[in-house]
Amino acid sequence: MNQPNDDMNGKICVVTGAARGLGRAISETLARAGAARVYACDINLTPALGWMEGYPNVTGATLDVCDPAALSELSGRILAEHGRVDVLVNNAGITRDALLDKMTESDWDLVLNVNLKGIFMMTQAMLPLMKVQMKGSIVSISSIVGTDGNIGQSNYGASKGGVIAMTKGWAKELARGGAQIRANCIAPGFINTEMTQAVPEKVLDKMRSRIPLGELGEPRDIAEGVLFLASERSGYITGQVLKIDGGLVL
Ligand code: NAP
């Protein structure tokens, strides 16, 4: 029989892009694993209003990861309510796909701003709350497009590759002076969310035929990886990229 997982027992967690898709599954998984509090942050909290009701340990926070005033308000609020953060999941991300000759400067700027600068700013805002205990786990959601590239995704691939490089730097920087602040990435393949529902069915079928495990992943597949990297079970793992893609990129 499965034992209830209490890997997050007593932990204070923050998840961005948490209202729907992967962020929702991640928030629910951390909450079910016993987190004392999960701050489910999203630029638009509306899709979360229903599912959050089932979790007394989840608090919604409206937050744009690119808005310095909102970041500072959130860190002040968490400081007042709990005095620390144990786990930060940088999940918020967007796409604006176009072939290289068609991609506009604003498509480039928007994606780099949210997916890369947003993670930099969010982590910078939460870091003092992790330094309180000199301990914590940062898990950022990259993509296999950040390791292997993809047609029509110059901006997205650059942002997700940047997240991996930034994470590796943080693994070194944030473990100095005896600190135990770990930083890791997850690189999902094609996962069944609204983001992939925008992909034409013909393209998805082609993709399925290339995935050794034969199907798109489900949000819970990513959430389980996040739970592992967030918990003490991965206490000696930092600076790594965990691919969860059904074997698509080997
Ligand atoms: P999703 O269904 O589009 O959900 C993303 C969430 O982030 C939405 O609630 C969105 O709000 C929110 N968001 C967007 N911009 C934000 C901002 N500036 N600040 C705060 N929240 C913001 O995406 P998903 O499929 O769950 O993807 C989650 C993460 O996994 C992304 O980083 C994505 O790049 C990555 N990923 C996904 C896949 C996949 O197959 N799904 C594969 C590889 C990597 P709105 O509703 O207002 O847009």
PDB file of C-alpha atoms and ligand atoms in Angstrom:
ATOM      1  CA  MET A   1       0.000   0.000   0.000  1.00  0.00           C
ATOM      2  CA  ASN A   2       1.276   3.497  -0.797  1.00  0.00           C
ATOM      3  CA  GLN A   3       2.328   5.443   2.283  1.00  0.00           C
ATOM      4  CA  PRO A   4       1.062   9.045   2.355  1.00  0.00           C
ATOM      5  CA  ASN A   5       3.971  11.228   1.277  1.00  0.00           C
ATOM      6  CA  ASP A   6       4.965  13.784   3.889  1.00  0.00           C
ATOM      7  CA  ASP A   7       8.189  14.968   2.238  1.00  0.00           C
ATOM      8  CA  MET A   8       7.129  18.614   2.552  1.00  0.00           C
ATOM      9  CA  ASN A   9       6.141  18.355   6.201  1.00  0.00           C
ATOM     10  CA  GLY A  10       6.194  21.860   7.705  1.00  0.00           C
ATOM     11  CA  LYS A  11       7.793  23.466   4.630  1.00  0.00           C
ATOM     12  CA  ILE A  12       6.996  26.928   3.279  1.00  0.00           C
ATOM     13  CA  CYS A  13       6.775  26.711  -0.516  1.00  0.00           C
ATOM     14  CA  VAL A  14       6.301  29.293  -3.263  1.00  0.00           C
ATOM     15  CA  VAL A  15       5.176  28.313  -6.780  1.00  0.00           C
ATOM     16  CA  THR A  16       4.842  30.709  -9.730  1.00  0.00           C
ATOM     17  CA  GLY A  17       2.428  30.287 -12.648  1.00  0.00           C
ATOM     18  CA  ALA A  18       0.451  28.187 -10.182  1.00  0.00           C
ATOM     19  CA  ALA A  19      -3.148  28.764 -11.260  1.00  0.00           C
ATOM     20  CA  ARG A  20      -3.303  26.073 -13.925  1.00  0.00           C
ATOM     21  CA  GLY A  21      -1.294  23.518 -15.911  1.00  0.00           C
ATOM     22  CA  LEU A  22       1.947  22.293 -14.376  1.00  0.00           C
ATOM     23  CA  GLY A  23       1.928  24.975 -11.671  1.00  0.00           C
ATOM     24  CA  ARG A  24      -1.410  23.766 -10.363  1.00  0.00           C
ATOM     25  CA  ALA A  25      -0.249  20.114 -10.266  1.00  0.00           C
ATOM     26  CA  ILE A  26       2.988  21.167  -8.549  1.00  0.00           C
ATOM     27  CA  SER A  27       1.148  23.250  -5.934  1.00  0.00           C
ATOM     28  CA  GLU A  28      -1.353  20.473  -5.213  1.00  0.00           C
ATOM     29  CA  THR A  29       1.427  17.884  -4.932  1.00  0.00           C
ATOM     30  CA  LEU A  30       3.455  20.002  -2.488  1.00  0.00           C
ATOM     31  CA  ALA A  31       0.299  20.711  -0.468  1.00  0.00           C
ATOM     32  CA  ARG A  32      -0.626  17.004  -0.332  1.00  0.00           C
ATOM     33  CA  ALA A  33       2.922  16.192   0.757  1.00  0.00           C
ATOM     34  CA  GLY A  34       2.360  18.132   3.970  1.00  0.00           C
ATOM     35  CA  ALA A  35       3.643  21.652   3.213  1.00  0.00           C
ATOM     36  CA  ALA A  36       2.782  24.051   6.017  1.00  0.00           C
ATOM     37  CA  ARG A  37       1.979  26.646   3.361  1.00  0.00           C
ATOM     38  CA  VAL A  38       2.099  26.805  -0.430  1.00  0.00           C
ATOM     39  CA  TYR A  39       1.937  30.309  -1.894  1.00  0.00           C
ATOM     40  CA  ALA A  40       0.336  29.698  -5.289  1.00  0.00           C
ATOM     41  CA  CYS A  41       1.332  32.786  -7.299  1.00  0.00           C
ATOM     42  CA  ASP A  42       0.002  33.685 -10.715  1.00  0.00           C
ATOM     43  CA  ILE A  43      -0.540  36.736 -12.888  1.00  0.00           C
ATOM     44  CA  ASN A  44      -4.187  35.585 -13.138  1.00  0.00           C
ATOM     45  CA  LEU A  45      -5.467  33.611 -10.150  1.00  0.00           C
ATOM     46  CA  THR A  46      -8.996  33.068 -11.514  1.00  0.00           C
ATOM     47  CA  PRO A  47      -8.431  29.445 -12.688  1.00  0.00           C
ATOM     48  CA  ALA A  48      -7.157  28.585  -9.171  1.00  0.00           C
ATOM     49  CA  LEU A  49     -10.156  29.836  -7.222  1.00  0.00           C
ATOM     50  CA  GLY A  50     -11.973  26.486  -7.496  1.00  0.00           C
ATOM     51  CA  TRP A  51      -9.187  23.961  -6.835  1.00  0.00           C
ATOM     52  CA  MET A  52      -7.565  26.016  -4.056  1.00  0.00           C
ATOM     53  CA  GLU A  53     -10.690  25.538  -1.923  1.00  0.00           C
ATOM     54  CA  GLY A  54      -9.689  21.890  -1.425  1.00  0.00           C
ATOM     55  CA  TYR A  55      -6.366  22.848   0.172  1.00  0.00           C
ATOM     56  CA  PRO A  56      -6.427  24.840   3.438  1.00  0.00           C
ATOM     57  CA  ASN A  57      -2.605  25.024   3.270  1.00  0.00           C
ATOM     58  CA  VAL A  58      -2.583  26.833  -0.121  1.00  0.00           C
ATOM     59  CA  THR A  59      -2.746  30.634  -0.306  1.00  0.00           C
ATOM     60  CA  GLY A  60      -3.251  32.383  -3.638  1.00  0.00           C
ATOM     61  CA  ALA A  61      -1.205  35.453  -4.494  1.00  0.00           C
ATOM     62  CA  THR A  62      -1.638  37.576  -7.606  1.00  0.00           C
ATOM     63  CA  LEU A  63       1.864  38.133  -8.902  1.00  0.00           C
ATOM     64  CA  ASP A  64       3.557  38.977 -12.196  1.00  0.00           C
ATOM     65  CA  VAL A  65       7.112  37.611 -11.949  1.00  0.00           C
ATOM     66  CA  CYS A  66       8.288  40.664 -13.918  1.00  0.00           C
ATOM     67  CA  ASP A  67       6.834  43.226 -11.506  1.00  0.00           C
ATOM     68  CA  PRO A  68       9.374  44.324  -8.875  1.00  0.00           C
ATOM     69  CA  ALA A  69       6.715  45.967  -6.672  1.00  0.00           C
ATOM     70  CA  ALA A  70       4.642  42.746  -6.554  1.00  0.00           C
ATOM     71  CA  LEU A  71       7.765  40.690  -5.782  1.00  0.00           C
ATOM     72  CA  SER A  72       8.705  42.946  -2.927  1.00  0.00           C
ATOM     73  CA  GLU A  73       5.146  42.877  -1.564  1.00  0.00           C
ATOM     74  CA  LEU A  74       5.117  39.056  -1.664  1.00  0.00           C
ATOM     75  CA  SER A  75       8.474  38.710   0.098  1.00  0.00           C
ATOM     76  CA  GLY A  76       7.330  41.173   2.789  1.00  0.00           C
ATOM     77  CA  ARG A  77       4.127  39.194   3.259  1.00  0.00           C
ATOM     78  CA  ILE A  78       5.924  35.835   3.594  1.00  0.00           C
ATOM     79  CA  LEU A  79       8.479  37.366   5.964  1.00  0.00           C
ATOM     80  CA  ALA A  80       5.665  38.610   8.188  1.00  0.00           C
ATOM     81  CA  GLU A  81       3.676  35.354   8.015  1.00  0.00           C
ATOM     82  CA  HIS A  82       6.440  32.709   8.225  1.00  0.00           C
ATOM     83  CA  GLY A  83       9.851  34.396   8.323  1.00  0.00           C
ATOM     84  CA  ARG A  84      11.345  32.066   5.719  1.00  0.00           C
ATOM     85  CA  VAL A  85      10.971  30.165   2.438  1.00  0.00           C
ATOM     86  CA  ASP A  86      12.077  26.521   2.114  1.00  0.00           C
ATOM     87  CA  VAL A  87      11.126  25.767  -1.491  1.00  0.00           C
ATOM     88  CA  LEU A  88      10.813  28.017  -4.549  1.00  0.00           C
ATOM     89  CA  VAL A  89       9.410  26.579  -7.777  1.00  0.00           C
ATOM     90  CA  ASN A  90       9.950  28.890 -10.765  1.00  0.00           C
ATOM     91  CA  ASN A  91       7.296  27.557 -13.098  1.00  0.00           C
ATOM     92  CA  ALA A  92       5.667  30.573 -14.831  1.00  0.00           C
ATOM     93  CA  GLY A  93       6.478  30.601 -18.521  1.00  0.00           C
ATOM     94  CA  ILE A  94       5.027  31.596 -21.886  1.00  0.00           C
ATOM     95  CA  THR A  95       5.543  30.908 -25.599  1.00  0.00           C
ATOM     96  CA  ARG A  96       5.348  33.216 -28.617  1.00  0.00           C
ATOM     97  CA  ASP A  97       6.478  30.904 -31.408  1.00  0.00           C
ATOM     98  CA  ALA A  98       7.506  31.999 -34.904  1.00  0.00           C
ATOM     99  CA  LEU A  99      10.145  31.033 -37.436  1.00  0.00           C
ATOM    100  CA  LEU A 100      13.330  33.070 -37.198  1.00  0.00           C
ATOM    101  CA  ASP A 101      12.504  35.317 -40.165  1.00  0.00           C
ATOM    102  CA  LYS A 102       9.040  36.068 -38.757  1.00  0.00           C
ATOM    103  CA  MET A 103       9.767  36.464 -35.054  1.00  0.00           C
ATOM    104  CA  THR A 104       9.254  40.036 -33.915  1.00  0.00           C
ATOM    105  CA  GLU A 105      11.431  41.875 -31.450  1.00  0.00           C
ATOM    106  CA  SER A 106       8.466  42.118 -29.094  1.00  0.00           C
ATOM    107  CA  ASP A 107       7.970  38.288 -29.235  1.00  0.00           C
ATOM    108  CA  TRP A 108      11.631  37.914 -28.320  1.00  0.00           C
ATOM    109  CA  ASP A 109      11.525  40.494 -25.517  1.00  0.00           C
ATOM    110  CA  LEU A 110       8.317  39.199 -23.957  1.00  0.00           C
ATOM    111  CA  VAL A 111       9.436  35.565 -23.754  1.00  0.00           C
ATOM    112  CA  LEU A 112      12.923  36.403 -22.488  1.00  0.00           C
ATOM    113  CA  ASN A 113      11.423  38.786 -19.967  1.00  0.00           C
ATOM    114  CA  VAL A 114       8.955  36.325 -18.413  1.00  0.00           C
ATOM    115  CA  ASN A 115      10.878  33.042 -18.794  1.00  0.00           C
ATOM    116  CA  LEU A 116      14.399  34.197 -17.950  1.00  0.00           C
ATOM    117  CA  LYS A 117      14.421  37.619 -16.302  1.00  0.00           C
ATOM    118  CA  GLY A 118      11.250  36.697 -14.370  1.00  0.00           C
ATOM    119  CA  ILE A 119      13.033  33.688 -12.806  1.00  0.00           C
ATOM    120  CA  PHE A 120      16.069  35.839 -12.014  1.00  0.00           C
ATOM    121  CA  MET A 121      13.901  38.488 -10.328  1.00  0.00           C
ATOM    122  CA  MET A 122      11.694  36.032  -8.453  1.00  0.00           C
ATOM    123  CA  THR A 123      14.683  34.117  -7.106  1.00  0.00           C
ATOM    124  CA  GLN A 124      16.447  37.328  -6.133  1.00  0.00           C
ATOM    125  CA  ALA A 125      13.327  38.386  -4.205  1.00  0.00           C
ATOM    126  CA  MET A 126      12.965  35.032  -2.370  1.00  0.00           C
ATOM    127  CA  LEU A 127      16.669  34.463  -1.659  1.00  0.00           C
ATOM    128  CA  PRO A 128      16.851  36.516   1.564  1.00  0.00           C
ATOM    129  CA  LEU A 129      14.015  34.324   2.904  1.00  0.00           C
ATOM    130  CA  MET A 130      16.055  31.194   2.160  1.00  0.00           C
ATOM    131  CA  LYS A 131      19.229  32.687   3.580  1.00  0.00           C
ATOM    132  CA  VAL A 132      17.459  32.981   6.957  1.00  0.00           C
ATOM    133  CA  GLN A 133      18.142  29.228   7.374  1.00  0.00           C
ATOM    134  CA  MET A 134      21.064  29.008   4.894  1.00  0.00           C
ATOM    135  CA  LYS A 135      19.020  26.185   3.408  1.00  0.00           C
ATOM    136  CA  GLY A 136      16.439  25.685   0.704  1.00  0.00           C
ATOM    137  CA  SER A 137      15.622  24.223  -2.678  1.00  0.00           C
ATOM    138  CA  ILE A 138      15.053  26.180  -5.885  1.00  0.00           C
ATOM    139  CA  VAL A 139      13.475  24.196  -8.725  1.00  0.00           C
ATOM    140  CA  SER A 140      13.107  25.974 -12.062  1.00  0.00           C
ATOM    141  CA  ILE A 141      11.083  24.602 -14.951  1.00  0.00           C
ATOM    142  CA  SER A 142      13.174  24.681 -18.110  1.00  0.00           C
ATOM    143  CA  SER A 143      12.362  22.515 -21.150  1.00  0.00           C
ATOM    144  CA  ILE A 144      13.998  20.010 -23.472  1.00  0.00           C
ATOM    145  CA  VAL A 145      13.837  22.919 -25.942  1.00  0.00           C
ATOM    146  CA  GLY A 146      16.399  24.603 -23.661  1.00  0.00           C
ATOM    147  CA  THR A 147      18.820  21.696 -24.128  1.00  0.00           C
ATOM    148  CA  ASP A 148      18.065  20.647 -27.694  1.00  0.00           C
ATOM    149  CA  GLY A 149      16.343  23.570 -29.440  1.00  0.00           C
ATOM    150  CA  ASN A 150      13.197  23.494 -31.560  1.00  0.00           C
ATOM    151  CA  ILE A 151      11.964  24.934 -34.843  1.00  0.00           C
ATOM    152  CA  GLY A 152      10.093  28.226 -34.341  1.00  0.00           C
ATOM    153  CA  GLN A 153      11.239  28.653 -30.763  1.00  0.00           C
ATOM    154  CA  SER A 154      14.371  30.860 -30.904  1.00  0.00           C
ATOM    155  CA  ASN A 155      13.073  32.984 -28.035  1.00  0.00           C
ATOM    156  CA  TYR A 156      11.711  30.103 -25.926  1.00  0.00           C
ATOM    157  CA  GLY A 157      14.809  27.911 -26.415  1.00  0.00           C
ATOM    158  CA  ALA A 158      17.140  30.781 -25.530  1.00  0.00           C
ATOM    159  CA  SER A 159      15.135  31.549 -22.387  1.00  0.00           C
ATOM    160  CA  LYS A 160      15.000  27.911 -21.257  1.00  0.00           C
ATOM    161  CA  GLY A 161      18.703  27.338 -22.014  1.00  0.00           C
ATOM    162  CA  GLY A 162      19.437  30.488 -20.022  1.00  0.00           C
ATOM    163  CA  VAL A 163      17.518  29.080 -17.063  1.00  0.00           C
ATOM    164  CA  ILE A 164      19.757  25.996 -17.081  1.00  0.00           C
ATOM    165  CA  ALA A 165      22.976  28.058 -17.178  1.00  0.00           C
ATOM    166  CA  MET A 166      21.690  30.382 -14.441  1.00  0.00           C
ATOM    167  CA  THR A 167      20.736  27.377 -12.280  1.00  0.00           C
ATOM    168  CA  LYS A 168      24.195  25.823 -12.597  1.00  0.00           C
ATOM    169  CA  GLY A 169      25.730  29.132 -11.529  1.00  0.00           C
ATOM    170  CA  TRP A 170      23.386  29.332  -8.532  1.00  0.00           C
ATOM    171  CA  ALA A 171      24.283  25.760  -7.489  1.00  0.00           C
ATOM    172  CA  LYS A 172      27.870  26.963  -7.069  1.00  0.00           C
ATOM    173  CA  GLU A 173      27.134  30.456  -5.738  1.00  0.00           C
ATOM    174  CA  LEU A 174      24.433  29.581  -3.201  1.00  0.00           C
ATOM    175  CA  ALA A 175      26.325  26.723  -1.562  1.00  0.00           C
ATOM    176  CA  ARG A 176      29.205  28.938  -0.468  1.00  0.00           C
ATOM    177  CA  GLY A 177      30.026  29.465   3.205  1.00  0.00           C
ATOM    178  CA  GLY A 178      28.428  26.173   4.270  1.00  0.00           C
ATOM    179  CA  ALA A 179      24.998  27.119   2.911  1.00  0.00           C
ATOM    180  CA  GLN A 180      22.737  24.303   1.758  1.00  0.00           C
ATOM    181  CA  ILE A 181      20.722  26.193  -0.831  1.00  0.00           C
ATOM    182  CA  ARG A 182      20.308  23.890  -3.819  1.00  0.00           C
ATOM    183  CA  ALA A 183      19.233  24.837  -7.343  1.00  0.00           C
ATOM    184  CA  ASN A 184      18.036  22.370  -9.966  1.00  0.00           C
ATOM    185  CA  CYS A 185      15.981  22.372 -13.169  1.00  0.00           C
ATOM    186  CA  ILE A 186      13.376  20.135 -14.636  1.00  0.00           C
ATOM    187  CA  ALA A 187      13.253  19.866 -18.408  1.00  0.00           C
ATOM    188  CA  PRO A 188       9.815  18.586 -19.375  1.00  0.00           C
ATOM    189  CA  GLY A 189       9.167  17.124 -22.794  1.00  0.00           C
ATOM    190  CA  PHE A 190       5.645  17.430 -24.187  1.00  0.00           C
ATOM    191  CA  ILE A 191       3.145  17.522 -21.340  1.00  0.00           C
ATOM    192  CA  ASN A 192      -0.623  17.601 -21.628  1.00  0.00           C
ATOM    193  CA  THR A 193      -1.532  21.196 -20.616  1.00  0.00           C
ATOM    194  CA  GLU A 194      -3.185  24.202 -22.264  1.00  0.00           C
ATOM    195  CA  MET A 195       0.284  25.194 -23.538  1.00  0.00           C
ATOM    196  CA  THR A 196       0.507  22.000 -25.634  1.00  0.00           C
ATOM    197  CA  GLN A 197      -3.184  22.119 -26.560  1.00  0.00           C
ATOM    198  CA  ALA A 198      -2.176  25.080 -28.729  1.00  0.00           C
ATOM    199  CA  VAL A 199       0.051  22.740 -30.776  1.00  0.00           C
ATOM    200  CA  PRO A 200      -1.667  21.348 -33.921  1.00  0.00           C
ATOM    201  CA  GLU A 201      -2.841  17.703 -33.518  1.00  0.00           C
ATOM    202  CA  LYS A 202      -0.757  16.680 -36.567  1.00  0.00           C
ATOM    203  CA  VAL A 203       2.402  17.908 -34.853  1.00  0.00           C
ATOM    204  CA  LEU A 204       1.445  16.185 -31.584  1.00  0.00           C
ATOM    205  CA  ASP A 205       0.871  12.875 -33.407  1.00  0.00           C
ATOM    206  CA  LYS A 206       4.302  13.134 -34.985  1.00  0.00           C
ATOM    207  CA  MET A 207       5.724  13.882 -31.558  1.00  0.00           C
ATOM    208  CA  ARG A 208       4.010  10.856 -29.959  1.00  0.00           C
ATOM    209  CA  SER A 209       5.596   8.603 -32.562  1.00  0.00           C
ATOM    210  CA  ARG A 210       9.043   9.848 -31.459  1.00  0.00           C
ATOM    211  CA  ILE A 211       8.477   9.376 -27.722  1.00  0.00           C
ATOM    212  CA  PRO A 212       9.757   5.950 -26.602  1.00  0.00           C
ATOM    213  CA  LEU A 213       7.047   5.756 -23.905  1.00  0.00           C
ATOM    214  CA  GLY A 214       4.472   6.544 -26.637  1.00  0.00           C
ATOM    215  CA  GLU A 215       2.399   9.297 -24.973  1.00  0.00           C
ATOM    216  CA  LEU A 216       2.542  12.903 -23.879  1.00  0.00           C
ATOM    217  CA  GLY A 217       3.336  13.287 -20.183  1.00  0.00           C
ATOM    218  CA  GLU A 218       0.783  14.393 -17.608  1.00  0.00           C
ATOM    219  CA  PRO A 219       1.238  17.356 -15.205  1.00  0.00           C
ATOM    220  CA  ARG A 220       1.595  14.909 -12.268  1.00  0.00           C
ATOM    221  CA  ASP A 221       4.727  13.451 -13.922  1.00  0.00           C
ATOM    222  CA  ILE A 222       6.395  16.854 -13.621  1.00  0.00           C
ATOM    223  CA  ALA A 223       4.974  17.506 -10.157  1.00  0.00           C
ATOM    224  CA  GLU A 224       6.512  14.272  -8.827  1.00  0.00           C
ATOM    225  CA  GLY A 225       9.916  15.342 -10.155  1.00  0.00           C
ATOM    226  CA  VAL A 226       9.539  18.738  -8.499  1.00  0.00           C
ATOM    227  CA  LEU A 227       8.584  17.080  -5.198  1.00  0.00           C
ATOM    228  CA  PHE A 228      11.732  14.944  -5.345  1.00  0.00           C
ATOM    229  CA  LEU A 229      14.023  17.913  -6.075  1.00  0.00           C
ATOM    230  CA  ALA A 230      12.258  20.057  -3.467  1.00  0.00           C
ATOM    231  CA  SER A 231      12.596  17.454  -0.723  1.00  0.00           C
ATOM    232  CA  GLU A 232      15.438  16.175   1.425  1.00  0.00           C
ATOM    233  CA  ARG A 233      15.434  12.987  -0.653  1.00  0.00           C
ATOM    234  CA  SER A 234      17.514  14.926  -3.175  1.00  0.00           C
ATOM    235  CA  GLY A 235      19.614  16.624  -0.475  1.00  0.00           C
ATOM    236  CA  TYR A 236      22.927  15.871  -2.246  1.00  0.00           C
ATOM    237  CA  ILE A 237      21.726  16.936  -5.714  1.00  0.00           C
ATOM    238  CA  THR A 238      22.351  20.450  -7.004  1.00  0.00           C
ATOM    239  CA  GLY A 239      23.018  22.064 -10.391  1.00  0.00           C
ATOM    240  CA  GLN A 240      21.277  19.251 -12.269  1.00  0.00           C
ATOM    241  CA  VAL A 241      18.731  19.073 -15.070  1.00  0.00           C
ATOM    242  CA  LEU A 242      16.158  16.311 -14.688  1.00  0.00           C
ATOM    243  CA  LYS A 243      14.555  15.487 -18.032  1.00  0.00           C
ATOM    244  CA  ILE A 244      10.985  14.202 -17.746  1.00  0.00           C
ATOM    245  CA  ASP A 245      10.036  13.491 -21.333  1.00  0.00           C
ATOM    246  CA  GLY A 246       9.155   9.816 -21.827  1.00  0.00           C
ATOM    247  CA  GLY A 247      12.618   9.299 -23.301  1.00  0.00           C
ATOM    248  CA  LEU A 248      12.190  11.823 -26.139  1.00  0.00           C
ATOM    249  CA  VAL A 249      15.666  13.332 -25.740  1.00  0.00           C
ATOM    250  CA  LEU A 250      18.380  10.805 -24.904  1.00  0.00           C
TER     251      LEU A 250
HETATM  252  P1  NAP B   1       0.350  27.154 -18.931  1.00  0.00           P
HETATM  253  O1  NAP B   1      -0.698  26.094 -18.915  1.00  0.00           O
HETATM  254  O2  NAP B   1       0.336  28.168 -20.027  1.00  0.00           O
HETATM  255  O3  NAP B   1       0.363  27.887 -17.507  1.00  0.00           O
HETATM  256  C1  NAP B   1       1.291  28.909 -17.218  1.00  0.00           C
HETATM  257  C2  NAP B   1       0.760  29.749 -16.076  1.00  0.00           C
HETATM  258  O4  NAP B   1       1.728  30.807 -15.839  1.00  0.00           O
HETATM  259  C3  NAP B   1      -0.569  30.432 -16.411  1.00  0.00           C
HETATM  260  O5  NAP B   1      -1.421  30.387 -15.305  1.00  0.00           O
HETATM  261  C4  NAP B   1      -0.133  31.851 -16.748  1.00  0.00           C
HETATM  262  O6  NAP B   1      -1.123  32.836 -16.517  1.00  0.00           O
HETATM  263  C5  NAP B   1       1.020  32.038 -15.770  1.00  0.00           C
HETATM  264  N1  NAP B   1       1.867  33.175 -16.141  1.00  0.00           N
HETATM  265  C6  NAP B   1       2.171  33.628 -17.381  1.00  0.00           C
HETATM  266  N2  NAP B   1       2.950  34.716 -17.310  1.00  0.00           N
HETATM  267  C7  NAP B   1       3.155  34.964 -15.984  1.00  0.00           C
HETATM  268  C8  NAP B   1       3.847  35.961 -15.269  1.00  0.00           C
HETATM  269  N3  NAP B   1       4.498  36.950 -15.906  1.00  0.00           N
HETATM  270  N4  NAP B   1       3.858  35.921 -13.919  1.00  0.00           N
HETATM  271  C9  NAP B   1       3.178  34.946 -13.261  1.00  0.00           C
HETATM  272  N5  NAP B   1       2.469  33.979 -13.887  1.00  0.00           N
HETATM  273  C10 NAP B   1       2.470  33.984 -15.232  1.00  0.00           C
HETATM  274  O7  NAP B   1       1.804  26.486 -19.015  1.00  0.00           O
HETATM  275  P2  NAP B   1       2.285  25.024 -18.557  1.00  0.00           P
HETATM  276  O8  NAP B   1       2.163  24.119 -19.707  1.00  0.00           O
HETATM  277  O9  NAP B   1       1.676  24.663 -17.275  1.00  0.00           O
HETATM  278  O10 NAP B   1       3.849  25.326 -18.382  1.00  0.00           O
HETATM  279  C11 NAP B   1       4.423  25.651 -17.143  1.00  0.00           C
HETATM  280  C12 NAP B   1       5.931  25.766 -17.306  1.00  0.00           C
HETATM  281  O11 NAP B   1       6.454  24.552 -17.848  1.00  0.00           O
HETATM  282  C13 NAP B   1       6.361  26.873 -18.266  1.00  0.00           C
HETATM  283  O12 NAP B   1       7.546  27.464 -17.792  1.00  0.00           O
HETATM  284  C14 NAP B   1       6.617  26.106 -19.548  1.00  0.00           C
HETATM  285  O13 NAP B   1       7.532  26.791 -20.371  1.00  0.00           O
HETATM  286  C15 NAP B   1       7.188  24.830 -19.012  1.00  0.00           C
HETATM  287  N6  NAP B   1       7.087  23.700 -19.943  1.00  0.00           N
HETATM  288  C16 NAP B   1       5.858  23.230 -20.312  1.00  0.00           C
HETATM  289  C17 NAP B   1       5.804  22.147 -21.188  1.00  0.00           C
HETATM  290  C18 NAP B   1       4.499  21.544 -21.616  1.00  0.00           C
HETATM  291  O14 NAP B   1       4.520  20.628 -22.433  1.00  0.00           O
HETATM  292  N7  NAP B   1       3.356  21.992 -21.118  1.00  0.00           N
HETATM  293  C19 NAP B   1       6.977  21.579 -21.691  1.00  0.00           C
HETATM  294  C20 NAP B   1       8.195  22.103 -21.288  1.00  0.00           C
HETATM  295  C21 NAP B   1       8.239  23.160 -20.402  1.00  0.00           C
HETATM  296  P3  NAP B   1      -2.191  33.196 -17.712  1.00  0.00           P
HETATM  297  O15 NAP B   1      -3.275  32.201 -17.572  1.00  0.00           O
HETATM  298  O16 NAP B   1      -2.657  34.578 -17.418  1.00  0.00           O
HETATM  299  O17 NAP B   1      -1.443  33.104 -18.999  1.00  0.00           O
END
